[in-house]
Coordinates of C-alpha atoms and ligand atoms in Angstrom, one line a residue:
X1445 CA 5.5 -16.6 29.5
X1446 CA 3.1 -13.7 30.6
X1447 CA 0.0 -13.8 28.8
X1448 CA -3.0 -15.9 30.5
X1449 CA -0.5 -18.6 31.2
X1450 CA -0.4 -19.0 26.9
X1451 CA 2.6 -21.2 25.4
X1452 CA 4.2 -19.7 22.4
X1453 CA 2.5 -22.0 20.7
X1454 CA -1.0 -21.0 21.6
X1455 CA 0.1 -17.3 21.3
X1456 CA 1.5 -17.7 17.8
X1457 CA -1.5 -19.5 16.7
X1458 CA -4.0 -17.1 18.2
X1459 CA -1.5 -13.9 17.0
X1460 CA -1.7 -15.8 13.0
X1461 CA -5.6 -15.9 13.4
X1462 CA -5.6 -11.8 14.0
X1463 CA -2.6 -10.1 12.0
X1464 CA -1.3 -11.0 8.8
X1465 CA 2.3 -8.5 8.6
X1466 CA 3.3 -9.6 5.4
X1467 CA 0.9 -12.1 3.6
X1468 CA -2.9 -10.0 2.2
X1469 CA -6.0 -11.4 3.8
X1470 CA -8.1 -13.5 2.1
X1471 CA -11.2 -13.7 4.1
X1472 CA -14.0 -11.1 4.7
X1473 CA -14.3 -11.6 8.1
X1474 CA -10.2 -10.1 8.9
X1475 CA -10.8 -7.4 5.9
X1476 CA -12.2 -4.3 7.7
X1477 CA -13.3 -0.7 6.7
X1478 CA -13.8 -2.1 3.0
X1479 CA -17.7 -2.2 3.2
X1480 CA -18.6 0.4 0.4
X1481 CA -16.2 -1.2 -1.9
X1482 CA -16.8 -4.8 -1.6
X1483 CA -20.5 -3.2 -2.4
X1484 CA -19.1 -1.5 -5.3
X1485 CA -17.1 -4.1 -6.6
X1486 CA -20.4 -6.7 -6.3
X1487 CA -22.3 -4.6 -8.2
X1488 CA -19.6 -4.4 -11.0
X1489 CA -19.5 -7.9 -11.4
X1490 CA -23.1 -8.7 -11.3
X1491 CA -22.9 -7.4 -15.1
X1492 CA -21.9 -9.7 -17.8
X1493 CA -18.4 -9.1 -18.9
X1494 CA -17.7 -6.9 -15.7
X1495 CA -14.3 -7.0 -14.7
X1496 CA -12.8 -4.8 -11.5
X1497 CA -9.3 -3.3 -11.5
X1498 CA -8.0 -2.2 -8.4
X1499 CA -5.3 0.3 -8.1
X1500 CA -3.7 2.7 -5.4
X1501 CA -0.6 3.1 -3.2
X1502 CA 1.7 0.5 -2.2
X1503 CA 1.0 -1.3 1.1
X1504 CA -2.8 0.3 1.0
X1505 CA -4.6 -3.0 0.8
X1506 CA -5.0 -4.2 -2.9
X1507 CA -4.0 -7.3 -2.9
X1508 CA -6.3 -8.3 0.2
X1509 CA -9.6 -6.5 -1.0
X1510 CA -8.7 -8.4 -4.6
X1511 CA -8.2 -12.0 -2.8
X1512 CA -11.5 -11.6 -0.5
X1513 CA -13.5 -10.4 -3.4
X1514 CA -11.9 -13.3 -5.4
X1515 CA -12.7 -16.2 -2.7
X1516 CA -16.5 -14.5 -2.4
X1517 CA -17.1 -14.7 -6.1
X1518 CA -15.2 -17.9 -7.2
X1519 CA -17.8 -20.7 -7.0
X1520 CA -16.9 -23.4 -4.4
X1521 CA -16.4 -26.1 -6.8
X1522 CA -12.3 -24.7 -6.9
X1523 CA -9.7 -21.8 -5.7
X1524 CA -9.9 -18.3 -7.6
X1525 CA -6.6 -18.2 -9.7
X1526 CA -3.8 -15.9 -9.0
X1527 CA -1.4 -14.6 -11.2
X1528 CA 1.2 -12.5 -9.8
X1529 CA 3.1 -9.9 -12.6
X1530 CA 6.9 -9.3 -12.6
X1531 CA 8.9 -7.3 -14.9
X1532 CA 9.1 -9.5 -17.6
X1533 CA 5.5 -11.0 -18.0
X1534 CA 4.4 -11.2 -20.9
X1535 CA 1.1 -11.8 -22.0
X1536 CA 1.2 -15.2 -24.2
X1537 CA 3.0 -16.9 -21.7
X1538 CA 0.7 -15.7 -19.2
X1539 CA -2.3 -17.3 -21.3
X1540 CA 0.0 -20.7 -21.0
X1541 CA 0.7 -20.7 -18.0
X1542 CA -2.8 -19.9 -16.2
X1543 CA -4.1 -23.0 -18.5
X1544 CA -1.1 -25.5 -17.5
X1545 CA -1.8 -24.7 -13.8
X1546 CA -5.8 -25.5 -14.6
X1547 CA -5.1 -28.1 -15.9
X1548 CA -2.5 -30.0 -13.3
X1549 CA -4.4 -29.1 -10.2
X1550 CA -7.2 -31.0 -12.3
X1551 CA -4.8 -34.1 -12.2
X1552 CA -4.0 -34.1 -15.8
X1553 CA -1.2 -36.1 -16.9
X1554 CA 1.0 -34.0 -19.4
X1555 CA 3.2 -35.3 -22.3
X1556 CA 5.0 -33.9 -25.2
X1557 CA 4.2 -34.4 -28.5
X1558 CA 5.8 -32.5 -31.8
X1559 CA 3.4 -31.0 -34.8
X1560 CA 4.2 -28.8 -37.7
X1561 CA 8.1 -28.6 -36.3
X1562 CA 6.7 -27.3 -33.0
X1563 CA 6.7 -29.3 -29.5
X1564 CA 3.0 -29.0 -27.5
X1565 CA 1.9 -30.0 -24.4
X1566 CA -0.7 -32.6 -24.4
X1567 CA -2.8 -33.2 -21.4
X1568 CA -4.9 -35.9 -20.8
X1569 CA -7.4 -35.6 -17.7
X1570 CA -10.5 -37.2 -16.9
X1571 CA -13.9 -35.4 -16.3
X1572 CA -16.9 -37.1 -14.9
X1573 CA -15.5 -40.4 -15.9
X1574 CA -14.8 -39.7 -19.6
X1575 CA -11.3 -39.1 -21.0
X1576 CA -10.1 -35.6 -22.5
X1577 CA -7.5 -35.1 -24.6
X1578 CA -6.4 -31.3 -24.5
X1579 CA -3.5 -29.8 -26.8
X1580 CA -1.8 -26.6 -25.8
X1581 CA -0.5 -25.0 -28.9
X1582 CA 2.3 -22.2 -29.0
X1583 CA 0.1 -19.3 -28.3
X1584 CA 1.1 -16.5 -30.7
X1585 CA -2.0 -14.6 -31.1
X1586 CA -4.8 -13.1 -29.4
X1587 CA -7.6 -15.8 -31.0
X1588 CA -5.9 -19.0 -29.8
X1589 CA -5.4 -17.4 -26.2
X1590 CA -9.1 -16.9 -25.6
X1591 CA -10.2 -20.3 -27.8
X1592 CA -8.1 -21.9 -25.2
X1593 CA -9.1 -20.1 -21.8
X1594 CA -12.8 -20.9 -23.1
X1595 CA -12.1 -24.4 -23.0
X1596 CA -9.6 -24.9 -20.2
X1597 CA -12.3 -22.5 -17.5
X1598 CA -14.9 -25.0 -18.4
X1599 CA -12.6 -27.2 -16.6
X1600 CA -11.5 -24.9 -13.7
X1601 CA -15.3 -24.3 -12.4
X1602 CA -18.7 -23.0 -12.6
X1603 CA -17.6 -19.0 -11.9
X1604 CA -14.1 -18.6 -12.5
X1605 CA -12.0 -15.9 -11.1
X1606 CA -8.7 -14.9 -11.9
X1607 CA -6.8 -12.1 -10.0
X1608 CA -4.2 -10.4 -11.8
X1609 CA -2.0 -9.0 -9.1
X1610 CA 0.3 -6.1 -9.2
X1611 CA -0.1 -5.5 -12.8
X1612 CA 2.2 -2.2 -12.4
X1613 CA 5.1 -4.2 -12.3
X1614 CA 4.8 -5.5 -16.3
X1615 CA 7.3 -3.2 -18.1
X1616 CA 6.0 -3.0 -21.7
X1617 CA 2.9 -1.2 -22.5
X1618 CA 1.9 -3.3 -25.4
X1619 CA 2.1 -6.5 -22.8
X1620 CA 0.0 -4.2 -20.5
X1621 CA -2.3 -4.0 -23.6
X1622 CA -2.6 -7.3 -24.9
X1623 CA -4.6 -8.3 -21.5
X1624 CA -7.0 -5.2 -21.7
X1625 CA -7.8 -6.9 -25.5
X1626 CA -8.0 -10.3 -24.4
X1627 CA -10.5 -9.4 -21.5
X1628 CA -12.8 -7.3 -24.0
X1629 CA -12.3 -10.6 -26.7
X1630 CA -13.7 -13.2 -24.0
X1631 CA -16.6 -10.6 -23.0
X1632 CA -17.5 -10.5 -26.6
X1633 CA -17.6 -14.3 -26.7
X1634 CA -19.5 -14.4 -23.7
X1635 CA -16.8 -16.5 -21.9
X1636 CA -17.7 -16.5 -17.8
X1637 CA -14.9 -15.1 -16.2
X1638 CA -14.2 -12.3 -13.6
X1639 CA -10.6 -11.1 -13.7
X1640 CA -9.6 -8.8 -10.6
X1641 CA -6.9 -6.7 -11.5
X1642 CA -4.4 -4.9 -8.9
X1643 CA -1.6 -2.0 -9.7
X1644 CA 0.6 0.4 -7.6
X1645 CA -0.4 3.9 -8.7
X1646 CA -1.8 7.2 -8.2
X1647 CA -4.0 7.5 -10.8
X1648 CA -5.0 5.1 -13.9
X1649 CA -3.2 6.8 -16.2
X1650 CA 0.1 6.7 -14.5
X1651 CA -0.7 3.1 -14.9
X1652 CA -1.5 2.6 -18.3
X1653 CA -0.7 5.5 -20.2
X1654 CA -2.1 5.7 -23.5
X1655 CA -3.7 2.4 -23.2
X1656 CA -6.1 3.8 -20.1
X1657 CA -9.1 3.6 -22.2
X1658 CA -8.8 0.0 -22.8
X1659 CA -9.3 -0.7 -19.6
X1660 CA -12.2 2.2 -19.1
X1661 CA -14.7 -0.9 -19.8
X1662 CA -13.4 -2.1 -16.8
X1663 CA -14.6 -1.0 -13.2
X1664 CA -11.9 1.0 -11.7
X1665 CA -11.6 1.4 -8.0
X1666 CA -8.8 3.7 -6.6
X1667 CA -8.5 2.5 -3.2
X1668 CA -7.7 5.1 -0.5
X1669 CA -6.0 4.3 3.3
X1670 CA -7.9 2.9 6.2
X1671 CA -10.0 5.6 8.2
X1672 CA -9.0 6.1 12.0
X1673 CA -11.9 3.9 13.3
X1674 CA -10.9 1.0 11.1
X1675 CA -6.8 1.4 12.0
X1676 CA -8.1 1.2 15.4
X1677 CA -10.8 -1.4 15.0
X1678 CA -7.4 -4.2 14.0
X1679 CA -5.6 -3.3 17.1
X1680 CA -8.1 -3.5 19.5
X1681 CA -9.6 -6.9 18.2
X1682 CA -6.2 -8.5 18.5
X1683 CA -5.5 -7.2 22.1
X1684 CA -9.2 -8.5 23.0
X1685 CA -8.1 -12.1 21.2
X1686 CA -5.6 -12.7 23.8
X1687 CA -8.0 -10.7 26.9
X1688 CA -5.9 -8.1 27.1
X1689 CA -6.3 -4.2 27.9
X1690 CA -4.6 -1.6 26.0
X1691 CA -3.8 1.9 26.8
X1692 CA -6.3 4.2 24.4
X1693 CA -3.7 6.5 23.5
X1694 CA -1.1 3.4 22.5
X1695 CA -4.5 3.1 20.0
X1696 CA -4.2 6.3 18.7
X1697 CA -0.9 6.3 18.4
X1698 CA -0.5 3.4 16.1
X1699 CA -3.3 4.6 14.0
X1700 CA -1.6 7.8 13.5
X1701 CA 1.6 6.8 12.5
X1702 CA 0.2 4.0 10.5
X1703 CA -0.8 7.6 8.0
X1704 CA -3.8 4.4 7.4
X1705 CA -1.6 2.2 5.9
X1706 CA -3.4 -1.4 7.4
X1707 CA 0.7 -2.9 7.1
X1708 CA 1.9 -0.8 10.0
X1709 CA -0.7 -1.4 12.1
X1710 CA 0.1 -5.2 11.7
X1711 CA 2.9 -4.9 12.2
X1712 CA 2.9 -2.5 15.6
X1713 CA -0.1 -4.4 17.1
X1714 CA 1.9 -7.9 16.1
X1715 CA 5.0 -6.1 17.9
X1716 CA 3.2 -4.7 20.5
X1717 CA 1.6 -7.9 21.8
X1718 CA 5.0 -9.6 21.3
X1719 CA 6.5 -7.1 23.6
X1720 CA 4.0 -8.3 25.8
X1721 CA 4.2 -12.0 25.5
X1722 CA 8.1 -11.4 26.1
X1723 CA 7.6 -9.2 29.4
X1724 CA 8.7 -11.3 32.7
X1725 CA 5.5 -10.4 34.6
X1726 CA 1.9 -11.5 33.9
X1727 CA 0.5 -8.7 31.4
X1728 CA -3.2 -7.9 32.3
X1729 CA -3.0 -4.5 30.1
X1730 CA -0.5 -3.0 27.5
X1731 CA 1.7 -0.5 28.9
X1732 CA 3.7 2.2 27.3
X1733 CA 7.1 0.3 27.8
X1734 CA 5.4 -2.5 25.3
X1735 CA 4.7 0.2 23.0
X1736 CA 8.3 1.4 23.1
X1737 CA 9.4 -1.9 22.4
X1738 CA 7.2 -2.4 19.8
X1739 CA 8.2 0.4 17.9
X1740 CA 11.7 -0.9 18.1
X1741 CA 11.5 -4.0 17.2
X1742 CA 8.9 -2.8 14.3
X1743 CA 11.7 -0.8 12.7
X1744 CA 14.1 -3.5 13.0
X1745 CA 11.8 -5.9 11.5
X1746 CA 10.5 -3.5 8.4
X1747 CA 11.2 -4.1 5.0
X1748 CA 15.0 -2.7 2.8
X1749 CA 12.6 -0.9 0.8
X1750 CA 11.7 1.1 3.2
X1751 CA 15.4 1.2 5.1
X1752 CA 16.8 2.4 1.8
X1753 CA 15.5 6.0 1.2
X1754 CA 15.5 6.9 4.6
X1755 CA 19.2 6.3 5.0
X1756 CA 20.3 8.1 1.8
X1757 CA 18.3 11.1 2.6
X1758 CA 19.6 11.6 6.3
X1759 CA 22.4 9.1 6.6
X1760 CA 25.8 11.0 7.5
X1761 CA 24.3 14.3 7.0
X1762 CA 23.8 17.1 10.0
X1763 CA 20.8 16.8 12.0
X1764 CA 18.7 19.3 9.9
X1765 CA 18.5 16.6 6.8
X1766 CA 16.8 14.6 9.4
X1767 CA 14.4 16.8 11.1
X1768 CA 13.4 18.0 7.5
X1769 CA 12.6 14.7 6.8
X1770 CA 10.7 14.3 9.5
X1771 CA 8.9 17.3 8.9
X1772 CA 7.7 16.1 5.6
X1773 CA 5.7 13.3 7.0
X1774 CA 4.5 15.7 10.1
X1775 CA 0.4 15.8 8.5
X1776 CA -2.3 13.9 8.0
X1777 CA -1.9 15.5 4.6
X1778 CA -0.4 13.1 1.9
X1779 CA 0.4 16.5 -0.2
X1780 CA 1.8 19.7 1.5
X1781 CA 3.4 22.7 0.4
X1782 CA 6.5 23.9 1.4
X1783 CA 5.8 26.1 4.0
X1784 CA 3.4 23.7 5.9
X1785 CA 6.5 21.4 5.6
X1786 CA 8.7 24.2 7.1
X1787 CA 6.4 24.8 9.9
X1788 CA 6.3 21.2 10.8
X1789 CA 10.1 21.5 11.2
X1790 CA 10.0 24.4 13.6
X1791 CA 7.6 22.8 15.3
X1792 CA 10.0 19.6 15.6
X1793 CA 13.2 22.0 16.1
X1794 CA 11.8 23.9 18.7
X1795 CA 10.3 20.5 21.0
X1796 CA 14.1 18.8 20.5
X1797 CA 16.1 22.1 20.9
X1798 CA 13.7 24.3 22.9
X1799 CA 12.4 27.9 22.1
X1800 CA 15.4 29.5 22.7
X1801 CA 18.1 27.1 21.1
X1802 CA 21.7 28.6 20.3
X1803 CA 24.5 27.8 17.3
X1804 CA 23.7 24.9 15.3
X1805 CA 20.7 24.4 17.1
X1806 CA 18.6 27.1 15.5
X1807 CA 16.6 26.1 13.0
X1808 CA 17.4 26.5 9.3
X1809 CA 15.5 29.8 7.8
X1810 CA 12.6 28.7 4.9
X1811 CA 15.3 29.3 2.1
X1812 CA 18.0 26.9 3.7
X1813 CA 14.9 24.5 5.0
X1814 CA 13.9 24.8 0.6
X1815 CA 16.9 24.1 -0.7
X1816 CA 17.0 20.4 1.4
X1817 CA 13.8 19.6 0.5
X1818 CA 14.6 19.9 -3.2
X1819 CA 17.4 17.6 -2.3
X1820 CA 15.0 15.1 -1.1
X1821 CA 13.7 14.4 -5.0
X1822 CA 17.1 13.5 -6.3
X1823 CA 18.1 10.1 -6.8
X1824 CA 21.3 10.2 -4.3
X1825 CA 18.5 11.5 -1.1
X1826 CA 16.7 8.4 -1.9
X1827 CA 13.6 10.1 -4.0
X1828 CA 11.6 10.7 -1.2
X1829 CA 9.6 13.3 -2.4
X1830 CA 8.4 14.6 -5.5
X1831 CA 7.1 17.5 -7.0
X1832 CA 3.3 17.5 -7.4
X1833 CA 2.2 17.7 -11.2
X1834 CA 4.7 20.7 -11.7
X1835 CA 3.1 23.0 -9.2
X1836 CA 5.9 24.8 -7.5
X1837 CA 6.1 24.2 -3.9
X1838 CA 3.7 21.6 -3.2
X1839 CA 5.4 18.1 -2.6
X1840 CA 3.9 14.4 -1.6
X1841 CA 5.8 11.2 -0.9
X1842 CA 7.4 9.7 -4.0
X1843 CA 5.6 6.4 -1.7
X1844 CA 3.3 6.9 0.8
X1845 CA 3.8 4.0 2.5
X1846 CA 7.3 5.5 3.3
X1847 CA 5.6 8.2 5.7
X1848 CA 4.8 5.4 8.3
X1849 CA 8.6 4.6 8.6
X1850 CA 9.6 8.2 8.6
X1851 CA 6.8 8.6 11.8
X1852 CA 8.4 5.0 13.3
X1853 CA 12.2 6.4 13.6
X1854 CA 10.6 9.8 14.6
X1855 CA 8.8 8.2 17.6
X1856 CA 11.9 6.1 18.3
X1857 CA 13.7 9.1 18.6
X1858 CA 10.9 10.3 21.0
X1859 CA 8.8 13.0 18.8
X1860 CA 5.6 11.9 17.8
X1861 CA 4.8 13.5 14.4
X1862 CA 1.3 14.8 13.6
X1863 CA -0.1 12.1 11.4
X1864 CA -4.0 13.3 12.8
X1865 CA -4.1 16.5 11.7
X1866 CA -4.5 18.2 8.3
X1867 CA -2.8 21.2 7.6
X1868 CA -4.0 24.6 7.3
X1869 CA -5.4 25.4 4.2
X1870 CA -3.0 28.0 2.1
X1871 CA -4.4 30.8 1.3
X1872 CA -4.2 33.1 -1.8
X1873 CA -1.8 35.9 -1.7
X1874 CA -4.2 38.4 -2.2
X1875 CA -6.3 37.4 0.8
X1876 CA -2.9 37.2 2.5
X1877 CA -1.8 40.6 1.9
X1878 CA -5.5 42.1 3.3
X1879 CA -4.8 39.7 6.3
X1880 CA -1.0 40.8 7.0
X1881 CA -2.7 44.3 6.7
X1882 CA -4.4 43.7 9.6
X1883 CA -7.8 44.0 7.7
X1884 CA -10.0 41.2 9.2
X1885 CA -7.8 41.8 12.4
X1886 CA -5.6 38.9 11.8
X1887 CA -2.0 40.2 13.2
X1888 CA -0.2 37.1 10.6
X1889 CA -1.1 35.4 7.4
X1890 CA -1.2 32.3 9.5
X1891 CA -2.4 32.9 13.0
X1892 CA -0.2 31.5 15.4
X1893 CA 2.5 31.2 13.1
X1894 CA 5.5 29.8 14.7
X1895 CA 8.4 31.6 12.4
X1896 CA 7.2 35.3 13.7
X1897 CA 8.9 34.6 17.0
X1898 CA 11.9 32.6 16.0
X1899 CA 15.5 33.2 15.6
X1900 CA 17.1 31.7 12.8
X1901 CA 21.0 30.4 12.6
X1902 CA 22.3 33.1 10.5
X1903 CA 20.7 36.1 12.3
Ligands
LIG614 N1 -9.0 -3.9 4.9 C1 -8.0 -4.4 5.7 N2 -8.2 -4.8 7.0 C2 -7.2 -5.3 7.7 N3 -6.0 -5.5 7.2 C3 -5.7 -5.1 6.0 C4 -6.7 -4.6 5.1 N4 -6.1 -4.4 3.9 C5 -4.8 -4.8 4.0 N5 -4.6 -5.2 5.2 C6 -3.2 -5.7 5.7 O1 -2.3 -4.7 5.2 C7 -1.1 -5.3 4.6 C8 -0.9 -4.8 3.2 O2 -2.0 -5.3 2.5 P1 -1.9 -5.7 0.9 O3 -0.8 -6.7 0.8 O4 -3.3 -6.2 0.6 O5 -1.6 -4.3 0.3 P2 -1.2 -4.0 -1.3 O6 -1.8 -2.7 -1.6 O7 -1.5 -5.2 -2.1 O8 0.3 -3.9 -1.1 P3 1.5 -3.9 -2.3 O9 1.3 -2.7 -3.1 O10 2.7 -4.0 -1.5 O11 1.2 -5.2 -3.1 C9 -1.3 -6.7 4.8 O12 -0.6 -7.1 6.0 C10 -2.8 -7.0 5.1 O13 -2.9 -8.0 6.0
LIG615 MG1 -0.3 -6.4 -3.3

């Protein structure tokens, strides 16, 4: 194969040590651009009873900043603990479970014994050469959870942590609850723990509704996406790994469409230097035709999730449903209003079609181009979008990390969207009006604004 004479094996290995597509990073040294929270965070736990929850998009890097804080403040004498939510968690069990899992990576023995009607788990373990017996009742209320973590921690390690990841995912508020009491219960008892909490949303309260100011004690950190230098930063570190050379623009590229979501550019650099590694001659520097590649084999590769919206919202529909959808994702900008949007998808129109297109090529006027992107919140157009806080006109991603895949298929199709640059800032009417007027010797609201020139379909 064609890089440096490397086997597949040596490639793989040296590929695993670089990217991680699918699994969060664990250690500090792969975890980049996260400086000023890690500081944060640190300071946060240096207090007594300081506890950190994490929360932010999907896919923006949670679960790795969680797990590298985790392994930095667990003490070496075990492994932080992870508990990953689901639907149905509920918080007893939780409590069980965490103490079971203690207690048989600790080598305990476990048997069952019955008291009062009820069957417990006994345990029986040895620490520093002495015996210990440990019972685990049926954990039905708030005391006997944190009497047991107390005890069972002990046994864990010096500086227990315990990451509670995706913590969006647990349906029922008052299970939500119960953890934001127990954490508050073991601070008051002086118990040394650090719990790390993660969660998928855009602001705490979407996450914990009326039970946000339980978790106020806590430190919360909204993580935000990766800045340019740092997208950049994980590509050209893996290219160097192998002694490559990579075309700067390829670079930019992936950063951009990334929208500085660290999964895409995993899993375009991982693509890209598989591309490479495939190609029949020796590859000294990364070429556009790996880049291609890459972004094909990245969309066939990517996650149903993301598949699934996409599809329903241009699937067997005319062309327009999918240039408007690609318009919606043509911004650095993670909220636009509609007429940014619209502009995007003359822009788009005019580079497919030209500046002069004819019939069904010309583009859809701003009440047609509307009346799609309303379409694009319903449930059968996959929920893309959403309406921001009820402000008319303005929309953002009903997922962000959607935007990447709308930017992948856009690229595959050979139009690069504008993930780099913001859009122009709207202004208010009244300064609009003074402007179309000609008053500060503006000609157009929006200088250079490509609907004054453009012919739509129906005119
Ligand atoms: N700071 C970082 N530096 C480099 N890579 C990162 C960083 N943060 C995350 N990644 C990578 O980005 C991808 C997504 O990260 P992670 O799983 O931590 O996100 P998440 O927010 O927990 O996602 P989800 O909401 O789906 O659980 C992983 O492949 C991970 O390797
Ligand atoms: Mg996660």
């Amino acid at each position: 194969m064609s890089i440096n004479g490397f086997t597949e094996k040596q490639f793989v290995s040296i590929l695993k040590s670089q990217l991680s597509v699918r699994a969060p990073i664990k250690s500090i040294e792969r975890l980049v651009g996260r400086d000023k929270e890690l500081e944060l965070i640190a300071e946060a736990l240096y207090d007594d009873g300081g506890h950190v929850f994490i929360y932010g998009d999907r896919g923006v890097g949670k679960s790795s900043l969680a797990a590298t804080v985790a392994s930095k403040y667990q003490s070496k004498d075990n492994e932080p603990i992870q508990i990953p939510c689901g639907r149905n968690t509920l918080f007893f069990q939780t409590i069980g479970e965490i103490a079971e899992r203690i207690l048989r990576r600790a080598g305990a023995s476990s048997s069952t014994e019955i008291e009062h009607n009820f069957s417990i788990k006994v345990y029986k373990l040895k620490i520093k050469d002495k015996s210990k017996e440990i019972k685990i009742p049926k954990i039905d209320s708030m005391f006997k959870a944190v009497d047991l973590l107390e005890e069972i921690l002990n046994i864990h390690s010096s500086e227990p942590v315990i990451v509670i990841d995706e913590f969006d995912q647990i349906q029922k508020q008052e299970e939500r609850a119960n953890f934001a009491h127990f954490i508050k219960d073991l601070g008051d008892r002086g118990v040394n723990v650090k719990f790390i909490f993660t969660g998928v949303a855009s602001s705490l309260y979407h996450l914990l509704g009326d039970h946000e100011s339980s978790f106020r004690q806590l430190f919360t950190l909204k993580l935000d996406r990766l800045y340019w230098s740092y997208r950049e930063e994980i590509t050209l570190n893996a290219v160097k790994a192998f002694g490559l050379k990579v075309n700067e623009e390829i670079v930019h590229s992936i950063a951009k469409i990334s929208n500085g979501f660290p999964y895409f550019v995993h899993l375009l650099t991982q693509n890209l230097l598989w591309a490479a590694f495939k190609d029949r001659e020796l590859v000294k520097v990364i070429s556009d035709h790996h880049y291609k590649e890459a972004i094909n084999r990245s969309i066939v590769g990517i996650s149903g999730r993301l598949q699934l919206p996409y599809e329903k919202a241009t699937l067997d529909k005319s062309h327009d449903y999918l240039l408007a959808l690609w318009a919606t994702a043509d911004s650095e900008d993670f909220i636009r209003y509609s007429d940014n949007i619209f502009k995007s998808y003359l822009r788009i129109n005019e580079e497919i079609f030209g500046a002069s297109p004819e019939g069904n090529e010309k583009p859809m006027n701003q009440k047609e181009f509307n009346k799609i992107l309303a379409k694009f919140k319903t449930k059968s157009y996959g929920e893309v979008l959403e309406q921001v806080e009820g402000r008319r006109g303005l929309f953002s991603y009903k997922e962000n990390l959607l935007r990447g895949y709308v930017a992948l298929k856009a690229m595959d199709a050979g139009v690069e969207l504008k993930g780099d640059e913001p859009d122009q800032p709207k202004i208010s009417s009244a300064m609009a009006r003074e402007k179309f007027s000609g008053k500060f010797g503006f000609k157009s609201a929006y200088p250079g604004d490509p609907a004054s020139k453009i012919k739509f379909r129906n005119e």
